[in-house]
Amino acid sequence: MSRASIHTRVSSAAEVNMADVSERTLQVAIVVSFAAGFVAGWQANRMRRKFLDWRKKRLQDKLAETQKKLDLS
């Protein structure tokens, strides 16, 4: 069997599988995938902002405490 005939057989099998998926199903899958990625990114950014706010407050408190210690000594 030549390489060209093997390629043709594989190619036609792939086309049959793609034909089984309707355009509407593909559109729905893309929209759902985008929505899931969007929500995941949004939640990750919220968590990141919360962490940065917590770290900022913690460092400000440590700085105030250190300044108070320096003033007392």
CSV table of N, CA, C and O in Angstrom, one decimal:
chain,number,residue,atom,x,y,z
A,1,MET,N,0.9,-1.2,0.0
A,1,MET,CA,0.0,0.0,0.0
A,1,MET,C,0.9,1.2,0.0
A,1,MET,O,1.8,1.3,0.8
A,2,SER,N,0.6,2.2,-0.9
A,2,SER,CA,1.5,3.3,-1.0
A,2,SER,C,1.1,4.4,0.1
A,2,SER,O,0.1,4.3,0.7
A,3,ARG,N,2.0,5.3,0.3
A,3,ARG,CA,1.8,6.3,1.3
A,3,ARG,C,0.6,7.2,1.0
A,3,ARG,O,-0.1,7.6,1.9
A,4,ALA,N,0.4,7.5,-0.3
A,4,ALA,CA,-0.6,8.3,-0.7
A,4,ALA,C,-2.0,7.7,-0.4
A,4,ALA,O,-2.9,8.4,0.1
A,5,SER,N,-2.1,6.4,-0.6
A,5,SER,CA,-3.4,5.8,-0.3
A,5,SER,C,-3.7,5.7,1.2
A,5,SER,O,-4.8,5.8,1.6
A,6,ILE,N,-2.6,5.5,2.0
A,6,ILE,CA,-2.8,5.5,3.5
A,6,ILE,C,-3.2,6.9,3.9
A,6,ILE,O,-4.2,7.0,4.7
A,7,HIS,N,-2.6,7.9,3.4
A,7,HIS,CA,-3.0,9.3,3.7
A,7,HIS,C,-4.4,9.6,3.4
A,7,HIS,O,-5.2,10.2,4.1
A,8,THR,N,-4.8,9.1,2.2
A,8,THR,CA,-6.2,9.3,1.7
A,8,THR,C,-7.2,8.6,2.6
A,8,THR,O,-8.2,9.2,3.0
A,9,ARG,N,-6.9,7.4,3.0
A,9,ARG,CA,-7.8,6.7,3.9
A,9,ARG,C,-7.9,7.3,5.3
A,9,ARG,O,-9.0,7.5,5.8
A,10,VAL,N,-6.8,7.8,5.8
A,10,VAL,CA,-6.8,8.5,7.1
A,10,VAL,C,-7.6,9.8,7.0
A,10,VAL,O,-8.4,10.1,7.8
A,11,SER,N,-7.3,10.5,5.9
A,11,SER,CA,-8.0,11.8,5.7
A,11,SER,C,-9.5,11.7,5.6
A,11,SER,O,-10.2,12.4,6.2
A,12,SER,N,-9.9,10.7,4.8
A,12,SER,CA,-11.4,10.5,4.7
A,12,SER,C,-12.0,10.1,6.0
A,12,SER,O,-13.1,10.4,6.3
A,13,ALA,N,-11.3,9.3,6.8
A,13,ALA,CA,-11.9,8.9,8.1
A,13,ALA,C,-12.0,10.1,9.0
A,13,ALA,O,-13.0,10.2,9.7
A,14,ALA,N,-11.1,11.0,8.9
A,14,ALA,CA,-11.2,12.2,9.8
A,14,ALA,C,-12.3,13.1,9.3
A,14,ALA,O,-13.0,13.7,10.1
A,15,GLU,N,-12.5,13.2,8.0
A,15,GLU,CA,-13.6,14.0,7.5
A,15,GLU,C,-15.0,13.4,7.9
A,15,GLU,O,-15.9,14.2,8.2
A,16,VAL,N,-15.1,12.1,8.0
A,16,VAL,CA,-16.4,11.5,8.4
A,16,VAL,C,-16.6,11.8,9.9
A,16,VAL,O,-17.7,12.2,10.3
A,17,ASN,N,-15.6,11.8,10.7
A,17,ASN,CA,-15.7,12.1,12.1
A,17,ASN,C,-16.1,13.6,12.3
A,17,ASN,O,-16.9,13.9,13.2
A,18,MET,N,-15.5,14.5,11.5
A,18,MET,CA,-15.9,15.9,11.6
A,18,MET,C,-17.3,16.2,11.2
A,18,MET,O,-17.9,17.0,11.7
A,19,ALA,N,-17.7,15.4,10.2
A,19,ALA,CA,-19.1,15.6,9.7
A,19,ALA,C,-20.1,15.2,10.7
A,19,ALA,O,-21.2,15.7,10.6
A,20,ASP,N,-19.8,14.3,11.6
A,20,ASP,CA,-20.7,13.8,12.6
A,20,ASP,C,-21.0,14.9,13.6
A,20,ASP,O,-22.1,14.9,14.2
A,21,VAL,N,-20.1,15.9,13.8
A,21,VAL,CA,-20.3,17.0,14.7
A,21,VAL,C,-21.0,18.1,14.0
A,21,VAL,O,-20.5,18.7,13.0
A,22,SER,N,-22.2,18.5,14.4
A,22,SER,CA,-22.9,19.6,13.7
A,22,SER,C,-22.3,20.9,14.0
A,22,SER,O,-21.6,21.1,15.0
A,23,GLU,N,-22.5,21.9,13.2
A,23,GLU,CA,-22.0,23.2,13.4
A,23,GLU,C,-22.5,23.8,14.7
A,23,GLU,O,-21.8,24.5,15.4
A,24,ARG,N,-23.8,23.6,14.9
A,24,ARG,CA,-24.4,24.1,16.2
A,24,ARG,C,-23.7,23.6,17.4
A,24,ARG,O,-23.5,24.3,18.3
A,25,THR,N,-23.5,22.3,17.4
A,25,THR,CA,-22.8,21.6,18.5
A,25,THR,C,-21.4,22.2,18.7
A,25,THR,O,-21.0,22.5,19.9
A,26,LEU,N,-20.7,22.5,17.6
A,26,LEU,CA,-19.4,23.1,17.7
A,26,LEU,C,-19.5,24.5,18.3
A,26,LEU,O,-18.7,24.8,19.1
A,27,GLN,N,-20.4,25.3,17.8
A,27,GLN,CA,-20.6,26.6,18.4
A,27,GLN,C,-20.9,26.6,19.8
A,27,GLN,O,-20.3,27.4,20.6
A,28,VAL,N,-21.8,25.7,20.3
A,28,VAL,CA,-22.1,25.6,21.7
A,28,VAL,C,-20.9,25.2,22.5
A,28,VAL,O,-20.6,25.8,23.6
A,29,ALA,N,-20.1,24.3,22.0
A,29,ALA,CA,-18.9,23.8,22.7
A,29,ALA,C,-17.9,25.0,22.8
A,29,ALA,O,-17.3,25.2,23.9
A,30,ILE,N,-17.7,25.8,21.8
A,30,ILE,CA,-16.8,26.9,21.8
A,30,ILE,C,-17.3,28.0,22.8
A,30,ILE,O,-16.5,28.5,23.6
A,31,VAL,N,-18.6,28.3,22.8
A,31,VAL,CA,-19.1,29.3,23.8
A,31,VAL,C,-19.0,28.8,25.2
A,31,VAL,O,-18.6,29.5,26.1
A,32,VAL,N,-19.3,27.5,25.5
A,32,VAL,CA,-19.2,27.0,26.8
A,32,VAL,C,-17.7,27.0,27.3
A,32,VAL,O,-17.4,27.3,28.4
A,33,SER,N,-16.8,26.6,26.3
A,33,SER,CA,-15.4,26.6,26.7
A,33,SER,C,-14.9,28.1,27.0
A,33,SER,O,-14.2,28.3,28.0
A,34,PHE,N,-15.3,29.0,26.2
A,34,PHE,CA,-14.9,30.4,26.4
A,34,PHE,C,-15.5,30.9,27.8
A,34,PHE,O,-14.8,31.5,28.6
A,35,ALA,N,-16.8,30.6,28.0
A,35,ALA,CA,-17.4,31.0,29.3
A,35,ALA,C,-16.7,30.4,30.5
A,35,ALA,O,-16.4,31.1,31.5
A,36,ALA,N,-16.3,29.1,30.4
A,36,ALA,CA,-15.6,28.5,31.5
A,36,ALA,C,-14.3,29.1,31.7
A,36,ALA,O,-13.9,29.4,32.9
A,37,GLY,N,-13.6,29.4,30.7
A,37,GLY,CA,-12.2,30.1,30.8
A,37,GLY,C,-12.4,31.5,31.3
A,37,GLY,O,-11.5,31.9,32.2
A,38,PHE,N,-13.4,32.2,30.9
A,38,PHE,CA,-13.6,33.6,31.4
A,38,PHE,C,-13.9,33.5,32.9
A,38,PHE,O,-13.3,34.3,33.7
A,39,VAL,N,-14.8,32.7,33.3
A,39,VAL,CA,-15.1,32.6,34.8
A,39,VAL,C,-13.9,32.2,35.6
A,39,VAL,O,-13.6,32.7,36.7
A,40,ALA,N,-13.2,31.2,35.1
A,40,ALA,CA,-12.0,30.7,35.8
A,40,ALA,C,-10.9,31.9,35.9
A,40,ALA,O,-10.4,32.1,37.0
A,41,GLY,N,-10.7,32.6,34.9
A,41,GLY,CA,-9.8,33.7,34.9
A,41,GLY,C,-10.3,34.8,35.8
A,41,GLY,O,-9.5,35.4,36.6
A,42,TRP,N,-11.6,35.1,35.8
A,42,TRP,CA,-12.1,36.1,36.7
A,42,TRP,C,-12.0,35.8,38.2
A,42,TRP,O,-11.5,36.6,39.0
A,43,GLN,N,-12.3,34.5,38.5
A,43,GLN,CA,-12.1,34.0,39.9
A,43,GLN,C,-10.6,34.0,40.3
A,43,GLN,O,-10.3,34.4,41.4
A,44,ALA,N,-9.8,33.7,39.4
A,44,ALA,CA,-8.3,33.7,39.7
A,44,ALA,C,-7.9,35.1,40.0
A,44,ALA,O,-7.1,35.3,40.9
A,45,ASN,N,-8.3,36.0,39.2
A,45,ASN,CA,-8.0,37.4,39.4
A,45,ASN,C,-8.5,38.0,40.8
A,45,ASN,O,-7.8,38.7,41.5
A,46,ARG,N,-9.7,37.6,41.1
A,46,ARG,CA,-10.3,38.0,42.4
A,46,ARG,C,-9.5,37.5,43.6
A,46,ARG,O,-9.2,38.2,44.5
A,47,MET,N,-9.1,36.2,43.4
A,47,MET,CA,-8.2,35.6,44.5
A,47,MET,C,-6.9,36.3,44.6
A,47,MET,O,-6.4,36.5,45.7
A,48,ARG,N,-6.3,36.6,43.4
A,48,ARG,CA,-5.0,37.3,43.4
A,48,ARG,C,-5.1,38.7,44.1
A,48,ARG,O,-4.3,39.1,44.9
A,49,ARG,N,-6.2,39.4,43.7
A,49,ARG,CA,-6.4,40.7,44.3
A,49,ARG,C,-6.6,40.6,45.8
A,49,ARG,O,-6.1,41.4,46.6
A,50,LYS,N,-7.3,39.6,46.3
A,50,LYS,CA,-7.6,39.4,47.7
A,50,LYS,C,-6.2,39.2,48.4
A,50,LYS,O,-5.9,39.7,49.5
A,51,PHE,N,-5.4,38.3,47.8
A,51,PHE,CA,-4.1,38.0,48.4
A,51,PHE,C,-3.2,39.2,48.4
A,51,PHE,O,-2.6,39.5,49.5
A,52,LEU,N,-3.2,40.0,47.4
A,52,LEU,CA,-2.4,41.2,47.4
A,52,LEU,C,-2.8,42.2,48.4
A,52,LEU,O,-2.0,42.9,49.1
A,53,ASP,N,-4.2,42.4,48.6
A,53,ASP,CA,-4.7,43.3,49.6
A,53,ASP,C,-4.3,42.8,51.0
A,53,ASP,O,-3.9,43.6,51.9
A,54,TRP,N,-4.4,41.5,51.2
A,54,TRP,CA,-4.0,40.9,52.5
A,54,TRP,C,-2.5,41.1,52.8
A,54,TRP,O,-2.1,41.5,53.9
A,55,ARG,N,-1.7,40.9,51.8
A,55,ARG,CA,-0.2,41.1,51.9
A,55,ARG,C,0.1,42.5,52.2
A,55,ARG,O,1.0,42.9,53.1
A,56,LYS,N,-0.6,43.5,51.5
A,56,LYS,CA,-0.3,44.9,51.7
A,56,LYS,C,-0.6,45.3,53.1
A,56,LYS,O,0.1,46.0,53.8
A,57,LYS,N,-1.8,44.8,53.6
A,57,LYS,CA,-2.2,45.2,55.0
A,57,LYS,C,-1.2,44.6,56.0
A,57,LYS,O,-0.8,45.3,57.0
A,58,ARG,N,-0.8,43.3,55.8
A,58,ARG,CA,0.1,42.7,56.7
A,58,ARG,C,1.4,43.4,56.8
A,58,ARG,O,2.0,43.7,57.8
A,59,LEU,N,2.0,43.8,55.6
A,59,LEU,CA,3.2,44.5,55.6
A,59,LEU,C,3.1,45.9,56.2
A,59,LEU,O,4.0,46.4,56.8
A,60,GLN,N,2.0,46.6,56.0
A,60,GLN,CA,1.8,47.9,56.6
A,60,GLN,C,1.8,47.8,58.1
A,60,GLN,O,2.3,48.6,58.8
A,61,ASP,N,1.1,46.7,58.6
A,61,ASP,CA,1.0,46.5,60.1
A,61,ASP,C,2.4,46.2,60.6
A,61,ASP,O,2.8,46.7,61.7
A,62,LYS,N,3.2,45.4,59.9
A,62,LYS,CA,4.6,45.1,60.3
A,62,LYS,C,5.4,46.3,60.3
A,62,LYS,O,6.3,46.5,61.2
A,63,LEU,N,5.3,47.2,59.3
A,63,LEU,CA,6.0,48.4,59.2
A,63,LEU,C,5.7,49.3,60.4
A,63,LEU,O,6.6,49.9,61.0
A,64,ALA,N,4.4,49.5,60.7
A,64,ALA,CA,4.0,50.3,61.8
A,64,ALA,C,4.5,49.8,63.1
A,64,ALA,O,5.0,50.6,64.0
A,65,GLU,N,4.5,48.5,63.3
A,65,GLU,CA,5.0,47.9,64.5
A,65,GLU,C,6.5,48.1,64.6
A,65,GLU,O,7.1,48.5,65.7
A,66,THR,N,7.3,48.0,63.5
A,66,THR,CA,8.7,48.2,63.5
A,66,THR,C,9.0,49.7,63.8
A,66,THR,O,10.0,50.0,64.6
A,67,GLN,N,8.3,50.6,63.2
A,67,GLN,CA,8.5,52.0,63.5
A,67,GLN,C,8.2,52.3,64.9
A,67,GLN,O,9.0,53.1,65.5
A,68,LYS,N,7.2,51.7,65.5
A,68,LYS,CA,6.9,51.9,66.9
A,68,LYS,C,8.1,51.5,67.8
A,68,LYS,O,8.5,52.2,68.8
A,69,LYS,N,8.6,50.3,67.5
A,69,LYS,CA,9.8,49.8,68.2
A,69,LYS,C,11.0,50.7,68.1
A,69,LYS,O,11.7,51.0,69.1
A,70,LEU,N,11.2,51.3,66.9
A,70,LEU,CA,12.3,52.2,66.7
A,70,LEU,C,12.1,53.5,67.5
A,70,LEU,O,13.1,54.0,68.0
A,71,ASP,N,10.9,53.9,67.5
A,71,ASP,CA,10.6,55.2,68.3
A,71,ASP,C,10.8,55.0,69.8
A,71,ASP,O,11.3,55.9,70.5
A,72,LEU,N,10.5,53.8,70.3
A,72,LEU,CA,10.7,53.6,71.7
A,72,LEU,C,12.1,53.4,72.1
A,72,LEU,O,12.5,53.7,73.3
A,73,SER,N,13.0,52.9,71.2
A,73,SER,CA,14.3,52.7,71.6
A,73,SER,C,15.2,53.9,71.4
A,73,SER,O,14.8,55.0,71.1
